[in-house]
Amino acid sequence: MATWSNLGLQDANSPIMEQLIMFHDHAMMILVMITILVAHMMITLMFNKIINRNLLEGQTIELIWTIVPAITLIFIALPSLRILYLMDEVNNPLVTIKAIGHQWYWSYEYSDFKNIEFDSYMKPTNELELEDFRLLDVDNRVILPMKTPVRILVTSSDVIHSWTIPSIGVKIDGTPGRLNQGSFTLLRPGILFGQCSEICGANHSFMPIAIESVSTECFLNWMKNY
């Protein structure tokens, strides 16, 4: 999760987020190079005294500054499209859960194994334990096995919500009357936090998401004891 003085992205806990971070670094490298080049040219033009009053056109330079940006855009677009298609793919998920957005909490359904359903509310400040995070922890976390393909189905019962976990690179809108889906694979055990990222009303900032990534054995034990 994001911490104080953390200016970068959260540590990736899924293959998709790893790809997104690599693409971010790739795009930023190109942007920094362009910024330095343009700044150098502007400073050079401001401080030199070379003026050509008879210059009307330059076919060569115009060709260069048309082709070079086009090639640069291709280098940005190709990896971007690849990641977009990877994010949309849902291949043979082993676990499927359904998240339903409400004003202002989430409810979850595990319909693959048993008919497990529960609501997930933000913990009030006066009920927080010493290790809990204010405005992020919930009373019922989503328990999921790590290193297992997971499909998430998202919808809403009232207004538009958005189920978002930054560290796994997932942001899926919950739209009333529509079922949106996404997929992810958790790489490490731990607790992942997210929040609704669609302005959905007065308590929009008080409907967090908490996923607990555990081993497959712990996940099966949790389902048996639920």
Short mmCIF file of C-alpha atoms in Angstrom, two decimals:
data_model
loop_
_atom_site.label_atom_id
_atom_site.label_comp_id
_atom_site.label_asym_id
_atom_site.label_seq_id
_atom_site.Cartn_x
_atom_site.Cartn_y
_atom_site.Cartn_z
CA MET A 1 0.00 0.00 0.00
CA ALA A 2 1.02 3.63 -0.38
CA THR A 3 2.98 5.04 2.57
CA TRP A 4 4.30 8.45 3.59
CA SER A 5 6.81 10.03 1.17
CA ASN A 6 6.06 7.34 -1.43
CA LEU A 7 5.99 9.19 -4.75
CA GLY A 8 6.03 6.14 -7.02
CA LEU A 9 3.54 3.37 -7.73
CA GLN A 10 2.73 0.70 -5.19
CA ASP A 11 4.72 -2.53 -5.28
CA ALA A 12 3.20 -4.92 -7.81
CA ASN A 13 1.44 -8.03 -6.52
CA SER A 14 0.21 -9.33 -9.88
CA PRO A 15 1.75 -9.92 -13.33
CA ILE A 16 -0.48 -7.24 -14.87
CA MET A 17 0.72 -4.60 -12.41
CA GLU A 18 4.33 -5.56 -13.11
CA GLN A 19 3.67 -4.95 -16.81
CA LEU A 20 1.98 -1.62 -16.04
CA ILE A 21 4.97 -0.45 -13.98
CA MET A 22 7.38 -1.46 -16.76
CA PHE A 23 5.25 0.45 -19.30
CA HIS A 24 5.17 3.48 -16.99
CA ASP A 25 8.98 3.48 -16.77
CA HIS A 26 9.24 3.00 -20.56
CA ALA A 27 6.90 5.93 -21.30
CA MET A 28 8.56 8.16 -18.70
CA MET A 29 11.99 7.50 -20.21
CA ILE A 30 10.73 8.64 -23.64
CA LEU A 31 9.01 11.71 -22.13
CA VAL A 32 12.14 12.76 -20.22
CA MET A 33 14.25 12.44 -23.38
CA ILE A 34 11.77 14.57 -25.36
CA THR A 35 11.59 17.17 -22.59
CA ILE A 36 15.39 17.49 -22.41
CA LEU A 37 15.68 17.76 -26.21
CA VAL A 38 12.96 20.43 -26.51
CA ALA A 39 14.36 22.41 -23.56
CA HIS A 40 17.83 22.32 -25.09
CA MET A 41 16.52 23.57 -28.45
CA MET A 42 14.49 26.38 -26.83
CA ILE A 43 17.41 27.59 -24.74
CA THR A 44 19.72 27.43 -27.77
CA LEU A 45 17.29 29.48 -29.88
CA MET A 46 16.87 32.10 -27.16
CA PHE A 47 20.56 32.72 -26.66
CA ASN A 48 22.03 32.56 -30.18
CA LYS A 49 21.96 35.47 -32.61
CA ILE A 50 21.77 33.48 -35.86
CA ILE A 51 18.90 34.81 -38.01
CA ASN A 52 18.13 33.78 -41.59
CA ARG A 53 15.71 36.37 -43.02
CA ASN A 54 15.47 34.58 -46.38
CA LEU A 55 14.46 31.16 -45.04
CA LEU A 56 11.03 30.21 -46.43
CA GLU A 57 10.90 26.42 -46.16
CA GLY A 58 13.00 23.39 -45.26
CA GLN A 59 11.67 20.15 -46.70
CA THR A 60 14.30 18.01 -45.00
CA ILE A 61 13.76 19.30 -41.47
CA GLU A 62 9.97 19.15 -41.88
CA LEU A 63 10.23 15.53 -42.99
CA ILE A 64 12.42 14.72 -39.99
CA TRP A 65 10.13 16.33 -37.40
CA THR A 66 7.14 14.48 -38.88
CA ILE A 67 8.69 11.01 -39.06
CA VAL A 68 10.53 11.03 -35.70
CA PRO A 69 7.42 11.79 -33.57
CA ALA A 70 5.45 9.16 -35.53
CA ILE A 71 8.09 6.52 -34.74
CA THR A 72 8.12 7.64 -31.09
CA LEU A 73 4.33 7.24 -30.86
CA ILE A 74 4.61 3.71 -32.28
CA PHE A 75 7.13 2.81 -29.54
CA ILE A 76 4.60 4.02 -26.95
CA ALA A 77 1.44 2.60 -28.56
CA LEU A 78 2.54 -0.99 -29.17
CA PRO A 79 3.32 -1.96 -25.54
CA SER A 80 0.25 0.00 -24.40
CA LEU A 81 -2.07 -2.01 -26.67
CA ARG A 82 -0.43 -5.25 -25.58
CA ILE A 83 -1.13 -4.51 -21.91
CA LEU A 84 -4.72 -3.44 -22.68
CA TYR A 85 -5.41 -6.80 -24.30
CA LEU A 86 -3.70 -8.65 -21.44
CA MET A 87 -5.91 -6.84 -18.92
CA ASP A 88 -9.08 -7.85 -20.79
CA GLU A 89 -8.19 -11.54 -21.07
CA VAL A 90 -9.82 -14.00 -18.69
CA ASN A 91 -8.27 -17.44 -19.22
CA ASN A 92 -9.44 -20.49 -17.24
CA PRO A 93 -9.99 -18.89 -13.81
CA LEU A 94 -9.88 -21.30 -10.87
CA VAL A 95 -11.76 -18.98 -8.50
CA THR A 96 -14.61 -16.63 -9.34
CA ILE A 97 -15.98 -14.03 -6.94
CA LYS A 98 -18.68 -11.44 -7.40
CA ALA A 99 -18.43 -7.95 -5.91
CA ILE A 100 -21.58 -5.83 -5.60
CA GLY A 101 -21.29 -2.14 -4.80
CA HIS A 102 -23.79 -0.48 -2.47
CA GLN A 103 -24.07 2.96 -0.93
CA TRP A 104 -21.66 2.65 0.85
CA TYR A 105 -20.20 -0.82 1.29
CA TRP A 106 -19.29 -3.89 -0.77
CA SER A 107 -20.87 -7.32 -0.69
CA TYR A 108 -19.17 -10.47 -2.02
CA GLU A 109 -20.33 -13.85 -3.27
CA TYR A 110 -18.28 -17.04 -3.69
CA SER A 111 -20.65 -19.09 -5.83
CA ASP A 112 -18.10 -21.61 -7.19
CA PHE A 113 -17.56 -23.70 -4.06
CA LYS A 114 -20.23 -22.91 -1.50
CA ASN A 115 -22.90 -20.28 -1.30
CA ILE A 116 -20.69 -17.90 0.70
CA GLU A 117 -21.99 -14.33 0.87
CA PHE A 118 -20.98 -11.49 3.17
CA ASP A 119 -20.96 -7.72 3.41
CA SER A 120 -17.75 -5.75 3.86
CA TYR A 121 -18.01 -2.47 5.78
CA MET A 122 -15.28 -0.05 6.75
CA LYS A 123 -14.22 -0.45 10.38
CA PRO A 124 -15.27 2.54 12.51
CA THR A 125 -12.44 4.44 14.15
CA ASN A 126 -13.48 3.39 17.67
CA GLU A 127 -13.28 -0.31 16.70
CA LEU A 128 -9.82 -0.27 15.13
CA GLU A 129 -7.12 -2.54 16.50
CA LEU A 130 -3.56 -1.30 16.93
CA GLU A 131 -2.41 -2.87 13.62
CA ASP A 132 -5.43 -1.72 11.58
CA PHE A 133 -5.36 1.13 9.08
CA ARG A 134 -7.86 3.95 9.51
CA LEU A 135 -10.32 4.36 6.59
CA LEU A 136 -8.86 1.26 4.86
CA ASP A 137 -9.59 -1.77 7.04
CA VAL A 138 -12.88 -3.62 6.83
CA ASP A 139 -14.77 -6.01 9.08
CA ASN A 140 -14.82 -8.84 6.50
CA ARG A 141 -11.84 -9.14 4.15
CA VAL A 142 -11.91 -10.92 0.80
CA ILE A 143 -9.87 -14.11 1.22
CA LEU A 144 -8.18 -15.31 -1.99
CA PRO A 145 -5.49 -17.90 -2.76
CA MET A 146 -2.19 -16.64 -4.15
CA LYS A 147 -0.70 -17.93 -7.42
CA THR A 148 -4.20 -18.83 -8.60
CA PRO A 149 -6.05 -17.20 -11.54
CA VAL A 150 -9.01 -15.29 -10.12
CA ARG A 151 -11.97 -13.83 -11.99
CA ILE A 152 -13.82 -10.91 -10.44
CA LEU A 153 -17.36 -10.00 -11.52
CA VAL A 154 -18.40 -6.48 -10.53
CA THR A 155 -21.83 -4.89 -10.53
CA SER A 156 -23.81 -2.39 -8.47
CA SER A 157 -27.20 -2.29 -6.79
CA ASP A 158 -27.73 1.47 -6.90
CA VAL A 159 -25.25 3.92 -8.50
CA ILE A 160 -21.96 3.49 -10.37
CA HIS A 161 -19.09 2.30 -8.16
CA SER A 162 -15.57 1.20 -9.09
CA TRP A 163 -13.76 -1.79 -7.56
CA THR A 164 -10.10 -0.77 -7.50
CA ILE A 165 -6.95 -2.35 -6.06
CA PRO A 166 -3.84 -0.38 -7.17
CA SER A 167 -1.22 -3.01 -6.26
CA ILE A 168 -2.75 -5.61 -8.61
CA GLY A 169 -3.59 -3.14 -11.40
CA VAL A 170 -7.35 -3.74 -11.33
CA LYS A 171 -10.03 -1.07 -11.74
CA ILE A 172 -13.48 -2.33 -12.75
CA ASP A 173 -16.62 -0.21 -12.82
CA GLY A 174 -19.68 -1.54 -11.04
CA THR A 175 -22.63 -0.43 -13.17
CA PRO A 176 -26.27 -1.11 -12.19
CA GLY A 177 -27.81 -3.77 -14.43
CA ARG A 178 -24.48 -4.74 -15.96
CA LEU A 179 -21.84 -7.35 -15.07
CA ASN A 180 -18.21 -6.34 -15.74
CA GLN A 181 -15.38 -8.80 -15.32
CA GLY A 182 -11.63 -8.79 -14.85
CA SER A 183 -8.92 -11.20 -13.81
CA PHE A 184 -5.74 -11.20 -11.75
CA THR A 185 -3.26 -13.52 -10.06
CA LEU A 186 -1.85 -12.70 -6.64
CA LEU A 187 1.89 -13.32 -6.43
CA ARG A 188 2.60 -12.97 -2.70
CA PRO A 189 0.75 -13.37 0.60
CA GLY A 190 -0.36 -10.23 2.36
CA ILE A 191 -3.18 -7.72 2.73
CA LEU A 192 -4.01 -5.46 -0.21
CA PHE A 193 -6.08 -2.33 0.15
CA GLY A 194 -8.17 -0.40 -2.34
CA GLN A 195 -11.05 2.03 -2.45
CA CYS A 196 -14.04 2.83 -4.61
CA SER A 197 -12.66 5.18 -7.27
CA GLU A 198 -15.96 6.43 -8.68
CA ILE A 199 -17.60 9.37 -6.89
CA CYS A 200 -20.76 7.61 -5.71
CA GLY A 201 -22.24 9.88 -3.05
CA ALA A 202 -21.74 11.35 0.40
CA ASN A 203 -19.83 8.40 1.87
CA HIS A 204 -17.84 7.56 -1.27
CA SER A 205 -14.54 7.78 0.60
CA PHE A 206 -15.70 5.35 3.28
CA MET A 207 -16.17 2.11 1.31
CA PRO A 208 -12.69 0.56 1.19
CA ILE A 209 -11.68 -2.84 -0.22
CA ALA A 210 -9.37 -5.27 1.58
CA ILE A 211 -8.04 -8.50 0.05
CA GLU A 212 -6.14 -11.06 2.12
CA SER A 213 -3.84 -13.15 -0.06
CA VAL A 214 -3.19 -16.54 1.54
CA SER A 215 -1.92 -19.98 0.57
CA THR A 216 -4.27 -22.44 -1.12
CA GLU A 217 -4.37 -24.59 2.02
CA CYS A 218 -5.39 -21.62 4.20
CA PHE A 219 -8.01 -20.62 1.62
CA LEU A 220 -9.58 -24.11 1.62
CA ASN A 221 -9.55 -24.20 5.44
CA TRP A 222 -11.27 -20.80 5.53
CA MET A 223 -13.98 -22.04 3.17
CA LYS A 224 -14.54 -25.21 5.26
CA ASN A 225 -14.86 -23.21 8.47
CA TYR A 226 -16.99 -20.40 7.05
#
